[in-house]
PDB file of C-alpha atoms in Angstrom:
ATOM      1  CA  GLN A 227      -5.897  -6.679 -17.753  1.00  0.00           C
ATOM      2  CA  VAL A 228      -3.965  -5.162 -14.870  1.00  0.00           C
ATOM      3  CA  GLN A 229      -1.995  -7.454 -12.622  1.00  0.00           C
ATOM      4  CA  LEU A 230      -0.587  -6.374  -9.279  1.00  0.00           C
ATOM      5  CA  VAL A 231       2.158  -8.337  -7.539  1.00  0.00           C
ATOM      6  CA  GLU A 232       3.051  -7.393  -3.972  1.00  0.00           C
ATOM      7  CA  SER A 233       6.240  -8.561  -2.285  1.00  0.00           C
ATOM      8  CA  GLY A 234       8.514  -7.865   0.655  1.00  0.00           C
ATOM      9  CA  GLY A 235       6.407  -9.018   3.562  1.00  0.00           C
ATOM     10  CA  GLY A 236       7.643 -11.233   6.344  1.00  0.00           C
ATOM     11  CA  LEU A 237       8.016 -11.752  10.069  1.00  0.00           C
ATOM     12  CA  VAL A 238       9.636  -8.942  12.043  1.00  0.00           C
ATOM     13  CA  GLN A 239       9.926  -8.002  15.697  1.00  0.00           C
ATOM     14  CA  THR A 240       8.281  -4.956  17.241  1.00  0.00           C
ATOM     15  CA  GLY A 241      10.235  -1.864  16.277  1.00  0.00           C
ATOM     16  CA  GLY A 242      11.581  -3.446  13.109  1.00  0.00           C
ATOM     17  CA  SER A 243      11.315  -2.352   9.491  1.00  0.00           C
ATOM     18  CA  LEU A 244      10.155  -3.769   6.187  1.00  0.00           C
ATOM     19  CA  ARG A 245      10.002  -2.503   2.626  1.00  0.00           C
ATOM     20  CA  LEU A 246       7.069  -3.612   0.517  1.00  0.00           C
ATOM     21  CA  SER A 247       6.958  -3.386  -3.268  1.00  0.00           C
ATOM     22  CA  CYS A 248       4.118  -3.632  -5.717  1.00  0.00           C
ATOM     23  CA  GLU A 249       4.712  -4.093  -9.430  1.00  0.00           C
ATOM     24  CA  ALA A 250       1.911  -3.419 -11.872  1.00  0.00           C
ATOM     25  CA  SER A 251       1.679  -4.926 -15.328  1.00  0.00           C
ATOM     26  CA  GLY A 252      -0.843  -4.417 -18.085  1.00  0.00           C
ATOM     27  CA  HIS A 253      -1.366  -0.726 -17.307  1.00  0.00           C
ATOM     28  CA  THR A 254       0.879   2.187 -16.466  1.00  0.00           C
ATOM     29  CA  ILE A 255       0.645   3.651 -12.969  1.00  0.00           C
ATOM     30  CA  THR A 256       2.011   7.019 -14.102  1.00  0.00           C
ATOM     31  CA  THR A 257      -1.283   8.910 -14.201  1.00  0.00           C
ATOM     32  CA  HIS A 258      -2.904   7.165 -11.248  1.00  0.00           C
ATOM     33  CA  TYR A 259      -3.148   7.784  -7.555  1.00  0.00           C
ATOM     34  CA  MET A 260      -1.729   4.620  -6.004  1.00  0.00           C
ATOM     35  CA  GLY A 261      -2.507   3.303  -2.567  1.00  0.00           C
ATOM     36  CA  TRP A 262      -1.452   0.689  -0.064  1.00  0.00           C
ATOM     37  CA  PHE A 263      -4.179  -1.134   1.856  1.00  0.00           C
ATOM     38  CA  ARG A 264      -4.096  -3.711   4.596  1.00  0.00           C
ATOM     39  CA  GLN A 265      -6.526  -6.334   5.785  1.00  0.00           C
ATOM     40  CA  VAL A 266      -6.764  -8.344   8.946  1.00  0.00           C
ATOM     41  CA  ALA A 267      -8.711 -11.598   8.779  1.00  0.00           C
ATOM     42  CA  GLY A 268     -12.367 -10.962   9.457  1.00  0.00           C
ATOM     43  CA  LYS A 269     -12.094  -7.207   8.980  1.00  0.00           C
ATOM     44  CA  GLU A 270     -12.525  -4.853   6.057  1.00  0.00           C
ATOM     45  CA  ARG A 271      -9.587  -3.838   3.943  1.00  0.00           C
ATOM     46  CA  GLU A 272      -8.404  -0.363   4.915  1.00  0.00           C
ATOM     47  CA  LEU A 273      -6.374   2.243   3.108  1.00  0.00           C
ATOM     48  CA  VAL A 274      -3.181   3.220   4.907  1.00  0.00           C
ATOM     49  CA  ALA A 275      -1.479   5.551   2.426  1.00  0.00           C
ATOM     50  CA  HIS A 276      -1.741   6.912  -1.091  1.00  0.00           C
ATOM     51  CA  ILE A 277       0.468   8.858  -3.446  1.00  0.00           C
ATOM     52  CA  SER A 278      -0.581  11.171  -6.256  1.00  0.00           C
ATOM     53  CA  PRO A 279       0.908  11.274  -9.773  1.00  0.00           C
ATOM     54  CA  THR A 280       2.906  14.303  -8.571  1.00  0.00           C
ATOM     55  CA  ASP A 281       4.190  12.488  -5.457  1.00  0.00           C
ATOM     56  CA  ASP A 282       1.892  14.124  -2.904  1.00  0.00           C
ATOM     57  CA  THR A 283       1.419  11.644  -0.094  1.00  0.00           C
ATOM     58  CA  THR A 284      -1.331  11.048   2.448  1.00  0.00           C
ATOM     59  CA  TYR A 285      -1.260   8.698   5.423  1.00  0.00           C
ATOM     60  CA  TYR A 286      -4.117   7.335   7.472  1.00  0.00           C
ATOM     61  CA  ARG A 287      -4.593   6.093  10.957  1.00  0.00           C
ATOM     62  CA  SER A 288      -1.646   5.174  13.124  1.00  0.00           C
ATOM     63  CA  VAL A 289       0.875   4.799  10.295  1.00  0.00           C
ATOM     64  CA  LYS A 290       1.584   8.535  10.094  1.00  0.00           C
ATOM     65  CA  GLY A 291       5.244   9.178  10.810  1.00  0.00           C
ATOM     66  CA  ARG A 292       6.168   5.499  10.531  1.00  0.00           C
ATOM     67  CA  PHE A 293       5.331   4.549   6.939  1.00  0.00           C
ATOM     68  CA  ALA A 294       6.522   6.159   3.714  1.00  0.00           C
ATOM     69  CA  ILE A 295       4.947   5.539   0.323  1.00  0.00           C
ATOM     70  CA  SER A 296       6.858   6.173  -2.884  1.00  0.00           C
ATOM     71  CA  ARG A 297       6.550   5.395  -6.570  1.00  0.00           C
ATOM     72  CA  ASP A 298       8.929   4.529  -9.377  1.00  0.00           C
ATOM     73  CA  ASN A 299       7.077   5.184 -12.608  1.00  0.00           C
ATOM     74  CA  ALA A 300       9.947   3.874 -14.725  1.00  0.00           C
ATOM     75  CA  LYS A 301       9.552   0.484 -13.036  1.00  0.00           C
ATOM     76  CA  ASN A 302       5.755   0.767 -12.739  1.00  0.00           C
ATOM     77  CA  THR A 303       6.200   0.111  -9.023  1.00  0.00           C
ATOM     78  CA  VAL A 304       4.883   1.486  -5.751  1.00  0.00           C
ATOM     79  CA  ASN A 305       6.762   0.976  -2.500  1.00  0.00           C
ATOM     80  CA  LEU A 306       5.930   1.189   1.188  1.00  0.00           C
ATOM     81  CA  GLU A 307       8.717   1.684   3.691  1.00  0.00           C
ATOM     82  CA  MET A 308       7.512   0.627   7.126  1.00  0.00           C
ATOM     83  CA  SER A 309       9.433   1.381  10.304  1.00  0.00           C
ATOM     84  CA  SER A 310       8.796   1.256  14.050  1.00  0.00           C
ATOM     85  CA  LEU A 311       6.465  -1.632  13.347  1.00  0.00           C
ATOM     86  CA  LYS A 312       3.890  -2.633  15.951  1.00  0.00           C
ATOM     87  CA  PRO A 313       1.942  -5.878  16.418  1.00  0.00           C
ATOM     88  CA  GLU A 314      -1.194  -4.047  15.293  1.00  0.00           C
ATOM     89  CA  ASP A 315       0.429  -3.544  11.870  1.00  0.00           C
ATOM     90  CA  THR A 316       0.117  -7.284  11.309  1.00  0.00           C
ATOM     91  CA  ALA A 317      -2.019  -7.784   8.195  1.00  0.00           C
ATOM     92  CA  VAL A 318      -1.963  -8.720   4.547  1.00  0.00           C
ATOM     93  CA  TYR A 319      -0.874  -5.669   2.563  1.00  0.00           C
ATOM     94  CA  TYR A 320      -2.165  -4.864  -0.917  1.00  0.00           C
ATOM     95  CA  CYS A 321      -1.607  -2.093  -3.411  1.00  0.00           C
ATOM     96  CA  ASN A 322      -4.060  -0.726  -5.966  1.00  0.00           C
ATOM     97  CA  ALA A 323      -4.860   2.339  -7.974  1.00  0.00           C
ATOM     98  CA  VAL A 324      -7.373   4.549  -6.180  1.00  0.00           C
ATOM     99  CA  ARG A 325      -9.795   7.265  -7.202  1.00  0.00           C
ATOM    100  CA  SER A 326      -8.245  10.715  -7.472  1.00  0.00           C
ATOM    101  CA  LEU A 327     -10.987  12.172  -5.261  1.00  0.00           C
ATOM    102  CA  PRO A 328     -12.579  10.849  -2.083  1.00  0.00           C
ATOM    103  CA  PRO A 329     -13.744   8.225  -1.494  1.00  0.00           C
ATOM    104  CA  ARG A 330     -10.413   6.629  -2.320  1.00  0.00           C
ATOM    105  CA  THR A 331     -11.833   3.368  -3.518  1.00  0.00           C
ATOM    106  CA  SER A 332      -9.806   0.879  -5.543  1.00  0.00           C
ATOM    107  CA  LEU A 333      -9.886   0.812  -9.338  1.00  0.00           C
ATOM    108  CA  TRP A 334      -8.249  -2.463 -10.360  1.00  0.00           C
ATOM    109  CA  SER A 335      -8.453  -6.141  -9.465  1.00  0.00           C
ATOM    110  CA  TRP A 336      -6.569  -7.116  -6.349  1.00  0.00           C
ATOM    111  CA  GLY A 337      -3.285  -8.983  -6.269  1.00  0.00           C
ATOM    112  CA  GLN A 338      -2.454 -11.739  -3.823  1.00  0.00           C
ATOM    113  CA  GLY A 339      -1.069  -9.366  -1.214  1.00  0.00           C
ATOM    114  CA  THR A 340       1.942  -9.842   1.024  1.00  0.00           C
ATOM    115  CA  GLN A 341       1.742 -10.931   4.665  1.00  0.00           C
ATOM    116  CA  VAL A 342       3.337  -8.767   7.321  1.00  0.00           C
ATOM    117  CA  THR A 343       3.587 -10.226  10.801  1.00  0.00           C
ATOM    118  CA  VAL A 344       4.971  -8.213  13.701  1.00  0.00           C
ATOM    119  CA  SER A 345       5.809 -10.192  16.819  1.00  0.00           C
ATOM    120  CA  SER A 346       5.680  -8.661  20.276  1.00  0.00           C
TER     121      SER A 346
END
């Protein structure tokens, strides 16, 4: 059974930066598209970025130019570098494997997520 453990969240001021990490166990990420999602209370979880097995990256919504997704297959880890953070980036962030073709829906069970709070 796959387990995902997200870390690196916290409280940061507007304009600040954070680096999130997600470690997978029970299954290799090497052959999977991996994505970072975020969810605000009362709203649906949304995909913000994904990375292919060959390191092609795609960003969604307002995170383009501010977030950078990367993967370390040797550590079975996916990272999300977030900069120029805005209050609207406040959410719980999750990672998951996603389908290789649209729609990029999740493939594995969800981890606990990591809270990111951006103060104005």
